[in-house]
Every structure is written in structure tokens, then in C-alpha cells.
PDB file of C-alpha atoms in Angstrom:
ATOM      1  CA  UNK K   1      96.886 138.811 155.943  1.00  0.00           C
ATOM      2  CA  UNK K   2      97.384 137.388 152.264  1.00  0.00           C
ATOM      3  CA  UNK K   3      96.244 139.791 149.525  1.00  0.00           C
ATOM      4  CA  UNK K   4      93.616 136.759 148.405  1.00  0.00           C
ATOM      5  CA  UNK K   5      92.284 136.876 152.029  1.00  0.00           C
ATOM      6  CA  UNK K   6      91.940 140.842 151.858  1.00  0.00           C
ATOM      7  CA  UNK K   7      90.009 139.861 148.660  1.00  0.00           C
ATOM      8  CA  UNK K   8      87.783 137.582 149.929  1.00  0.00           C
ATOM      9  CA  UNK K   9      87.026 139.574 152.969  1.00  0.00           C
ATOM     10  CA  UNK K  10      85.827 142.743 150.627  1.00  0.00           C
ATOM     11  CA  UNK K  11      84.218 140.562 148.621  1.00  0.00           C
ATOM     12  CA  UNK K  12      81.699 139.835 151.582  1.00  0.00           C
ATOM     13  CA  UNK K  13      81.584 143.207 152.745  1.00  0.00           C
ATOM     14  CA  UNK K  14      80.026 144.316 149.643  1.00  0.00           C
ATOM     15  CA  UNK K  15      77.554 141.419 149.898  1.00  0.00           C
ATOM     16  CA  UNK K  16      73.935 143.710 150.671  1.00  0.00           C
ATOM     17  CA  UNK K  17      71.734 140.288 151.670  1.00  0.00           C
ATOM     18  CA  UNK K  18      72.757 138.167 154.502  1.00  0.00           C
ATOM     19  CA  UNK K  19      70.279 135.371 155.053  1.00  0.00           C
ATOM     20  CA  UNK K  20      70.857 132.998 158.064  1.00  0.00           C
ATOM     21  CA  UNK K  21      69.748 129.825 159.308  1.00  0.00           C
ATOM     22  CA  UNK K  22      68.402 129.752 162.691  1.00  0.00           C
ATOM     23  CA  UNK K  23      68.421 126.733 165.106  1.00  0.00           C
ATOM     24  CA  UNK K  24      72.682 126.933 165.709  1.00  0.00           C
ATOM     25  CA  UNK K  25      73.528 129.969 164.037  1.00  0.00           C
ATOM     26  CA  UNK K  26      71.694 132.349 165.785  1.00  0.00           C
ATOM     27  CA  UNK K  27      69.628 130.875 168.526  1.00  0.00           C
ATOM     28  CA  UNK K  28      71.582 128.412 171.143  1.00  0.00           C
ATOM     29  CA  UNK K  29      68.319 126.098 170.376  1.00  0.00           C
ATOM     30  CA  UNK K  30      70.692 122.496 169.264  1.00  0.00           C
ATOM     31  CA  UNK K  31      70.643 121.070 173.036  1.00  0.00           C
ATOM     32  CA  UNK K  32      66.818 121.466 172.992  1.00  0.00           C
ATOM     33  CA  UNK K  33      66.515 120.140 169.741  1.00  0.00           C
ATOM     34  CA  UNK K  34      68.415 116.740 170.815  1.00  0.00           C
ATOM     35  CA  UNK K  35      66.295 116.325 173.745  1.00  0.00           C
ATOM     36  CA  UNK K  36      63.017 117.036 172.025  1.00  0.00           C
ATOM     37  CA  UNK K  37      63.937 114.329 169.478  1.00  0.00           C
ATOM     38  CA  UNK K  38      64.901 111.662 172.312  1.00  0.00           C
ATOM     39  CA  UNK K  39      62.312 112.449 174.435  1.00  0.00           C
ATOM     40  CA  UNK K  40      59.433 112.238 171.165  1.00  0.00           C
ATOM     41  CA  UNK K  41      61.117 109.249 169.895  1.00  0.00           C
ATOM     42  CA  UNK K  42      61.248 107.154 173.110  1.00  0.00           C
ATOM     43  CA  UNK K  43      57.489 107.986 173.715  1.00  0.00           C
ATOM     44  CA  UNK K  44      56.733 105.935 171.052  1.00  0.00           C
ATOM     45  CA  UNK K  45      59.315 103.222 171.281  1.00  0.00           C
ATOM     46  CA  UNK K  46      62.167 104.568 169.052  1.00  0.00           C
ATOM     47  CA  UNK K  47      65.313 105.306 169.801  1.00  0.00           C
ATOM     48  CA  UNK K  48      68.469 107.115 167.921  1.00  0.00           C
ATOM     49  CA  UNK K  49      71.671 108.843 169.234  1.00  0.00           C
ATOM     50  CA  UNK K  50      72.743 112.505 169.684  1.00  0.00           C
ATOM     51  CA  UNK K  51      75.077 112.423 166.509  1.00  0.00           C
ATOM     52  CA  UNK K  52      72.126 110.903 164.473  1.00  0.00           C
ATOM     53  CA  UNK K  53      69.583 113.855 165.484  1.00  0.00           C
ATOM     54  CA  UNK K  54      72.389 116.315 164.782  1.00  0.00           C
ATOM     55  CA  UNK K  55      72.667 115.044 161.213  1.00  0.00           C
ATOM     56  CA  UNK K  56      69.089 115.875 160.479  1.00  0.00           C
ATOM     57  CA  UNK K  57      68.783 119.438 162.085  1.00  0.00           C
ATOM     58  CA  UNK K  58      68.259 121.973 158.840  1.00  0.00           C
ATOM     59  CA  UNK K  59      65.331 119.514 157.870  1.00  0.00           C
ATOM     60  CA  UNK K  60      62.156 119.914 157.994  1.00  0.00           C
ATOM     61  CA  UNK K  61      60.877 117.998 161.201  1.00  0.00           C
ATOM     62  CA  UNK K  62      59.330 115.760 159.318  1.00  0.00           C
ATOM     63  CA  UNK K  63      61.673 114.678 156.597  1.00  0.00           C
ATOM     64  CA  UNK K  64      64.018 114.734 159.816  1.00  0.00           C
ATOM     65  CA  UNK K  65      61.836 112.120 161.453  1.00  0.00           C
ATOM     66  CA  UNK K  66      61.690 109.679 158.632  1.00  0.00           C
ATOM     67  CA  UNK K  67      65.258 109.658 157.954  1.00  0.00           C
ATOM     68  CA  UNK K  68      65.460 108.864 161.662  1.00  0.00           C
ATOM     69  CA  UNK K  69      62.816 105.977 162.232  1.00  0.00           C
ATOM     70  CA  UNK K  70      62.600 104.665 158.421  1.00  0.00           C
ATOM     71  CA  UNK K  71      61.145 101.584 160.762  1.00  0.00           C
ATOM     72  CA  UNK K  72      58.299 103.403 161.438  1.00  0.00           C
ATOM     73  CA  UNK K  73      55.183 103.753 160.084  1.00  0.00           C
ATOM     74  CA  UNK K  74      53.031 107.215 158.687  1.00  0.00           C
ATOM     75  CA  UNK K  75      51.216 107.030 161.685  1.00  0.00           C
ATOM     76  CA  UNK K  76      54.114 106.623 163.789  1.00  0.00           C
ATOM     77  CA  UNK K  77      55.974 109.478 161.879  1.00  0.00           C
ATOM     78  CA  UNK K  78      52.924 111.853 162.558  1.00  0.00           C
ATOM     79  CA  UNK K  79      52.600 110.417 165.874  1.00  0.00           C
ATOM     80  CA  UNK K  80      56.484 111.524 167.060  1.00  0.00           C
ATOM     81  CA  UNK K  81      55.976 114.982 165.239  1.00  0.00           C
ATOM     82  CA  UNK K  82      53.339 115.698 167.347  1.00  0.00           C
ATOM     83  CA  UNK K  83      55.121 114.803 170.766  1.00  0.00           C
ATOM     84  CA  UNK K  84      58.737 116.690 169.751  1.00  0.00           C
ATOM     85  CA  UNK K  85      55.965 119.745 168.803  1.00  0.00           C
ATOM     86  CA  UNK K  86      54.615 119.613 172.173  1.00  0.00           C
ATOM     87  CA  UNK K  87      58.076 118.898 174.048  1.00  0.00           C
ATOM     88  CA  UNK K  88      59.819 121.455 172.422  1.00  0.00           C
ATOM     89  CA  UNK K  89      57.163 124.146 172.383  1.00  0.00           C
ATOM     90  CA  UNK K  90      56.752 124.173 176.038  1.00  0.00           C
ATOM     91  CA  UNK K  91      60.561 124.038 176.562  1.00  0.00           C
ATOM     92  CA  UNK K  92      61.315 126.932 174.705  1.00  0.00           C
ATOM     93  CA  UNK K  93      59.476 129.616 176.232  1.00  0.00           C
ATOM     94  CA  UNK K  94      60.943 128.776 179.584  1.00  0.00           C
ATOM     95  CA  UNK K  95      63.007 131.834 181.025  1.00  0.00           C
ATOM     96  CA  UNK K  96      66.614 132.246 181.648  1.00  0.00           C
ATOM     97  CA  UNK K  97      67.272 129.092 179.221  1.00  0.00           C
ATOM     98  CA  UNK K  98      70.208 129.067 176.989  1.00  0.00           C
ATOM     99  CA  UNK K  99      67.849 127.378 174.332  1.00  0.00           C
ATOM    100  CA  UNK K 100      65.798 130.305 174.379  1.00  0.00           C
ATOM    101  CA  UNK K 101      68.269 132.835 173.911  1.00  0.00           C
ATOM    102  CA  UNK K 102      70.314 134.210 171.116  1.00  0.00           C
ATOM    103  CA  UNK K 103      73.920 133.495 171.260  1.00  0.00           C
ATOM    104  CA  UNK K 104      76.096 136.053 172.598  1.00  0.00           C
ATOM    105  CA  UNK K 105      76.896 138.965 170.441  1.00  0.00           C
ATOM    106  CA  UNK K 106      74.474 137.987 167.925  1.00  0.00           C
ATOM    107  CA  UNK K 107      72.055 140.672 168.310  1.00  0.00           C
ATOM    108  CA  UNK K 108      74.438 143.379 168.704  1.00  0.00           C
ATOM    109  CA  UNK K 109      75.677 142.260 165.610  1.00  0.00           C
ATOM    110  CA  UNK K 110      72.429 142.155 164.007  1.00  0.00           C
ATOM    111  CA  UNK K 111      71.870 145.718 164.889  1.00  0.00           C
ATOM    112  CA  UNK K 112      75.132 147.132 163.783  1.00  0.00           C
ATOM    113  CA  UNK K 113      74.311 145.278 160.548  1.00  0.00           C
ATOM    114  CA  UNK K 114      71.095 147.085 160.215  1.00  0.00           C
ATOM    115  CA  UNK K 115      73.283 150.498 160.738  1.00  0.00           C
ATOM    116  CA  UNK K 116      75.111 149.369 157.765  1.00  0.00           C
ATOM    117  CA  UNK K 117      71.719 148.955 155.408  1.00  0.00           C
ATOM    118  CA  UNK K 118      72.584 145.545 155.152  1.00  0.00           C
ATOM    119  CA  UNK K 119      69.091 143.525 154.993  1.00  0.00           C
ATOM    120  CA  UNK K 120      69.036 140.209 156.518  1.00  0.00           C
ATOM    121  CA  UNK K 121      66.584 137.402 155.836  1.00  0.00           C
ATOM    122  CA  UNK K 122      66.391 134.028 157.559  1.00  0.00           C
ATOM    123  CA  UNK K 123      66.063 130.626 155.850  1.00  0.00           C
ATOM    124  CA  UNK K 124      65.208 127.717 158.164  1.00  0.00           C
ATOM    125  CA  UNK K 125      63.818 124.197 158.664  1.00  0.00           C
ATOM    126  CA  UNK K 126      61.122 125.337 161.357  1.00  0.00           C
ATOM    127  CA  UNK K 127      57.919 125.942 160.197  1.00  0.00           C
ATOM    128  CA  UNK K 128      56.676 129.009 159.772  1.00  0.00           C
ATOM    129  CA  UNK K 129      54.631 128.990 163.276  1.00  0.00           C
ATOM    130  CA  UNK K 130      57.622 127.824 165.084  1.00  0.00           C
ATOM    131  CA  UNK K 131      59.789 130.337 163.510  1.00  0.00           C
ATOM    132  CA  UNK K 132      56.978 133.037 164.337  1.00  0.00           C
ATOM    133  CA  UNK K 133      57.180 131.872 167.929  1.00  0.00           C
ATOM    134  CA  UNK K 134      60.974 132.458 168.630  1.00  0.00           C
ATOM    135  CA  UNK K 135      61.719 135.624 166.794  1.00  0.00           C
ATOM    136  CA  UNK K 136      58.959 136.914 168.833  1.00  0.00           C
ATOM    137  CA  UNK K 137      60.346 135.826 172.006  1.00  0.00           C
ATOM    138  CA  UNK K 138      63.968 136.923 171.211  1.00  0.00           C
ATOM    139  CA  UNK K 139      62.253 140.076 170.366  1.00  0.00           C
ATOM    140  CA  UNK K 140      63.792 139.782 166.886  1.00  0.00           C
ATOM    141  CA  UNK K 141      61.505 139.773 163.864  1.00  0.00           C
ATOM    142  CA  UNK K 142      61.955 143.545 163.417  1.00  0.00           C
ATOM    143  CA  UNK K 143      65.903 142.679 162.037  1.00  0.00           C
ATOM    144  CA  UNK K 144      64.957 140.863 159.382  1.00  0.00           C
ATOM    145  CA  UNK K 145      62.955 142.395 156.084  1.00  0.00           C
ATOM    146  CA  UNK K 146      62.217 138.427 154.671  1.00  0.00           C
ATOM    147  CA  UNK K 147      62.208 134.729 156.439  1.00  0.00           C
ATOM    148  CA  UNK K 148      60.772 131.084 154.558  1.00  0.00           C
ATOM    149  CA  UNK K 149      60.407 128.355 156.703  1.00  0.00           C
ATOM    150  CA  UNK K 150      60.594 124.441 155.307  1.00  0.00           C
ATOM    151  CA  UNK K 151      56.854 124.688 155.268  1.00  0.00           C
ATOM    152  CA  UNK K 152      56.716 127.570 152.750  1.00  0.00           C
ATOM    153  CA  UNK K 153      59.271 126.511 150.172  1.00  0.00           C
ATOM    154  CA  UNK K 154      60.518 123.043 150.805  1.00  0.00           C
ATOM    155  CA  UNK K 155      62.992 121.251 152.993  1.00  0.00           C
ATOM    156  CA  UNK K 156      66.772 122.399 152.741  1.00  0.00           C
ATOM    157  CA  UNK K 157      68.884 121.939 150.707  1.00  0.00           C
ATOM    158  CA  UNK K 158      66.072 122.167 148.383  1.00  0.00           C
ATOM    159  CA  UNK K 159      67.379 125.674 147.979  1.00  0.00           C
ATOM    160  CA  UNK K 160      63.747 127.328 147.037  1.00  0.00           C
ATOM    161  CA  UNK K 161      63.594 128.942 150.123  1.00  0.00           C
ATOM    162  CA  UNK K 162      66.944 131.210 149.245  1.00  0.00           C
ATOM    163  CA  UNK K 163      65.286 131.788 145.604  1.00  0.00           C
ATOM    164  CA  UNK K 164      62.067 132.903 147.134  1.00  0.00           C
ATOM    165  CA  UNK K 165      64.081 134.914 149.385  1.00  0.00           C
ATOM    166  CA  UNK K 166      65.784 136.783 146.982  1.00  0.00           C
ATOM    167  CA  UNK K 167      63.276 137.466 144.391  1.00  0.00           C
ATOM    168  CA  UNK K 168      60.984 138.903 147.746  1.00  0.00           C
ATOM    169  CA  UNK K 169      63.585 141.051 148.139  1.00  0.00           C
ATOM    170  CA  UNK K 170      65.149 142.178 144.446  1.00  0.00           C
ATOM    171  CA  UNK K 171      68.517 140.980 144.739  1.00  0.00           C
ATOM    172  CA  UNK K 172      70.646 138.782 142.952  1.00  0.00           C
ATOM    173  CA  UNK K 173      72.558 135.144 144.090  1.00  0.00           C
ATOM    174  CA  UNK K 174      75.875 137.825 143.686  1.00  0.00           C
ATOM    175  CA  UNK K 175      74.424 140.148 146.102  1.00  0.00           C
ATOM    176  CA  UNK K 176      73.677 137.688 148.947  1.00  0.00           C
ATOM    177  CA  UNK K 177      75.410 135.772 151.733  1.00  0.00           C
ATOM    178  CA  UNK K 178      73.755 132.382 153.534  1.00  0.00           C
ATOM    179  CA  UNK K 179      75.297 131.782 156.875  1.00  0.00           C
ATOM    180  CA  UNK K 180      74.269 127.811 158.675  1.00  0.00           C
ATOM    181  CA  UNK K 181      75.836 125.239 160.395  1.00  0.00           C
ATOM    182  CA  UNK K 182      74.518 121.911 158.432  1.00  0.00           C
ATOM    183  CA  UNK K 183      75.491 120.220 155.496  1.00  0.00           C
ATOM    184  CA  UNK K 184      71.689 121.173 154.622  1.00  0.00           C
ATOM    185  CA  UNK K 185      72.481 124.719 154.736  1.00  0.00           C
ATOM    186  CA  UNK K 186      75.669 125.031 153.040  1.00  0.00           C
ATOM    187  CA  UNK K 187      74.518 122.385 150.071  1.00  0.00           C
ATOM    188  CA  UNK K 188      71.398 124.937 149.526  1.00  0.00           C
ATOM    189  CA  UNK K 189      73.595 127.785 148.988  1.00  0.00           C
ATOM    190  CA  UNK K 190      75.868 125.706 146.807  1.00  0.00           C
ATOM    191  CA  UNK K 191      73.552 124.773 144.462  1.00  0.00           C
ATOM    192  CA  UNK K 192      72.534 128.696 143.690  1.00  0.00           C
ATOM    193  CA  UNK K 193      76.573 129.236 143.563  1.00  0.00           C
ATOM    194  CA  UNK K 194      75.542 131.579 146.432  1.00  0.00           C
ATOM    195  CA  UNK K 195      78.509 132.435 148.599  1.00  0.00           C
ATOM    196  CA  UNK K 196      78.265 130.692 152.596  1.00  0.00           C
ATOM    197  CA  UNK K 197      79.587 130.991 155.725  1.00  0.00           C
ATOM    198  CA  UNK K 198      79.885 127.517 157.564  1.00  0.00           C
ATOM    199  CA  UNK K 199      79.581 127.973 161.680  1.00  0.00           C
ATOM    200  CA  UNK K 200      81.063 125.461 163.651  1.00  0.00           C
ATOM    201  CA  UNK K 201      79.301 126.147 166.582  1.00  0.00           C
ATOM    202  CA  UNK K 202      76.083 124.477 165.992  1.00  0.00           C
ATOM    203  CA  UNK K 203      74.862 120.797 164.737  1.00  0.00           C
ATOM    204  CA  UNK K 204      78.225 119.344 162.610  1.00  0.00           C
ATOM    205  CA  UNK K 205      81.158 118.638 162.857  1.00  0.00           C
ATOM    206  CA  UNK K 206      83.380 121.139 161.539  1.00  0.00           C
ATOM    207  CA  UNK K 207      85.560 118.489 159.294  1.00  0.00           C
ATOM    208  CA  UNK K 208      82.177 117.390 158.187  1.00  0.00           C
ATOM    209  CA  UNK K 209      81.081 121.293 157.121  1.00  0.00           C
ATOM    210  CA  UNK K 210      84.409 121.769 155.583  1.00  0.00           C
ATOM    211  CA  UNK K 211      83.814 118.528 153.221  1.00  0.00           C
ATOM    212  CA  UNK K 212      80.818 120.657 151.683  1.00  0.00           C
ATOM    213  CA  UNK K 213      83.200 123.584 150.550  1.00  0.00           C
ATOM    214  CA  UNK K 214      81.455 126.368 152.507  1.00  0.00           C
ATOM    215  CA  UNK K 215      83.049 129.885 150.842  1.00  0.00           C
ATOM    216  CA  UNK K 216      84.351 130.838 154.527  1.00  0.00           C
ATOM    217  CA  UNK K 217      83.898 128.614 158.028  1.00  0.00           C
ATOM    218  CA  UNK K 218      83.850 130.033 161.605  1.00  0.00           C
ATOM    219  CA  UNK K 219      84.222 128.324 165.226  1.00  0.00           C
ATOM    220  CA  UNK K 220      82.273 130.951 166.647  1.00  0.00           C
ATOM    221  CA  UNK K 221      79.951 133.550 166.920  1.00  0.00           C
ATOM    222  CA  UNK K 222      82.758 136.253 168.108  1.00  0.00           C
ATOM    223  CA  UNK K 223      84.189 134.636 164.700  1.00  0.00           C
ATOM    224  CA  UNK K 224      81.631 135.172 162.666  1.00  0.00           C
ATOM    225  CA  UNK K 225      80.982 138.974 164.267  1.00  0.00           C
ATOM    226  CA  UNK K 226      84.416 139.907 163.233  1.00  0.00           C
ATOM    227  CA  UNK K 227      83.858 138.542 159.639  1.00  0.00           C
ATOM    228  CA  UNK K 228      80.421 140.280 159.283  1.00  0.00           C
ATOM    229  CA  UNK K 229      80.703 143.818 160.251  1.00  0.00           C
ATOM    230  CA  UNK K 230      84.891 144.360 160.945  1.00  0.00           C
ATOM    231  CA  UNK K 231      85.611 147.465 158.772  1.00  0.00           C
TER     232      UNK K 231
END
């Protein structure tokens, strides 16, 4: 290992805030996502690929939905919000679903990060009901000491949502880590300087996450483990 690497490496292990994203960095949730969209936007006679819905994940739904369908009307908007809601809510309560699960590893890891007095946060596009919903399935909310959603502080990479973040919690942009795996995620941190971890497991491409200069980049969540708590 290069001495810059050792660098960088220490560098994040003296970071005390580690804020993630949620929907494909720490919940297996994008396959769900995909078919929620499809399935809302078909109901009411629109219709968009898999790479397309991909591309708007980090969003808020909403913003995600007129980027989608700029064909559509308010109504219509409103009108395919309400049927991914009910789609997706139903869905992802089911048991034994990989969308309803956190990937593997992650929660050891967020416990052995919680033995280290790191404090983790969570920045994400849900709202704040849907966010409520799936930490308290995954049996998670007790990991994390702060969370915004996109209806609290804005839609990412708006990057309010990190700033309310840290002020909530009395650190500094120096002291903090955000971890995604959008161009929405890793733009946000970018404009606070803050350093980021790209993952490649989730909604982009990984030649498309590289193009937004993430500080480090992953292709998985063994990956990003082993970058988060390796002594």
C-alpha cells in the first residue's frame, strides 16, 4: 500500500460523523424502487426504463417523478406519487424480501462502528414517514443519533440536509464522512467539500459515480466494511 493510500485511509479513520444514504447503501431497497416506479407510472399511462428510474433515485419522489414524466401534468405527478406510495409501501413490509433487508454485513458493521463512538446519521431522499417505516422494520433507528429526509431539508444534492445534520450534532464538514451511491449523493457532499465514499453497489453506474470525484469508491458492501472499521 502507497504511503498516500495509508494517508488517506487514516484520514477517514479519524473522521467521528459518518452519515449515509439509504435506499442502495444500506438497505437492498433499488429492485423495489424500479418496480414501484414502473408499476405507478404505467397505471397512469407513462412509461420510462430501468436506467431512467435509476438516474433519479437520491431524489425526492417527487422531483424524481417530474424529471421522469415532464409530459405530465400536476395532477398526473400527484396522481403517480400516490400509486408508487401505495405499491411500494405494501411491498416493503413483506417478509424474507431482499428489499426489506439490510445488505449483508451492514449491521454488523454498524454496530462495531457504534463500539468505536463513531456517530452515524442518515441523509436520504425518502420522506421522513417512509424513512420512519424502514429503520423500524430493520430494527435500526437506535444506530443512528440524527437522520433528514428530502421532506425536512430539501431534495439532494441540495446539500441542507448534511448542514442540518451536522449543526444537530456539533461537528464540523472536517469531522464527517457521507457515504451514497448517486450522483445526488456524492454532488451534496461535494458542494460542503465534505469527504464521500461512492458505492457501486446501488443505483449508478460506477464510471458514472467516478465522473463526480467521490473522495474514495467501493464495489461492495464487504468493500466498504473493510474501509470503515479495518484497524
Amino acid at each position: 500500500m502507497s504511503e498516500v493510500a495509508t494517508n488517506a485511509e487514516h484520514d477517514l479513520k479519524q473522521k467521528s460523523l459518518i452519515i449515509f444514504d439509504w435506499d442502495g447503501t444500506l438497505m437492498d431497497s433499488i429492485g423495489l424502487i424500479v418496480k414501484s416506479m414502473h408499476v405507478a407510472g404505467e397505471a397512469n399511462g407513462f412509461y420510462t426504463t430501468d436506467e431512467e428510474v435509476k438516474s433519479i433515485i437520491g431524489l425526492s419522489l417527487i422531483r424524481g417523478i417530474q424529471i421522469l414524466y415532464p409530459q405530465a401534468t400536476t395532477e398526473q405527478h400527484l396522481a403517480i406519487q400516490q400509486s408508487y406510495a401505495d405499491y411500494y409501501i405494501y411491498n416493503s413490509t413483506l417478509p424474507n424480501q431482499p428489499h426489506s433487508q439490510l445488505f449483508d454485513g451492514i449491521e454488523a458493521m454498524l454496530q462495531q462502528l457504534k463500539a468505536q463512538n463513531k456517530q452515524l446519521a442518515v441523509a436520504t431522499g425518502k420522506k421522513r414517514a417512509g424513512l420512519d417505516r424502514v429503520m423500524d422494520y430493520s430494527q435500526s433507528r437506535h444506530y443512528f443519533v440524527s437522520s433528514r429526509c428530502a421532506d425536512e431539508s430539501g431534495s439532494k444534492p441540495n446539500p441542507q440536509m448534511l448542514q442540518d445534520i451536522l449543526q444537530e450534532t456539533g461537528y464540523q464538514v472536517s469531522d464527517a464522512v457521507f457515504i451514497g451511491d448517486s450522483i445526488h449523493d456524492i454532488q451534496m457532499a461535494n458542494q460542503l467539500n465534505m469527504t464521500s465514499i461512492a458505492v457501486n453497489y446501488g443505483a449508478a453506474n460506477p464510471q458514472v459515480l467516478a465522473a463526480e470525484n467521490p473522495t474514495y469508491q467501493v464495489d461492495s458492501p464487504s468493500q466498504l466494511i473493510e474501509l470503515l472499521t479495518a484497524d
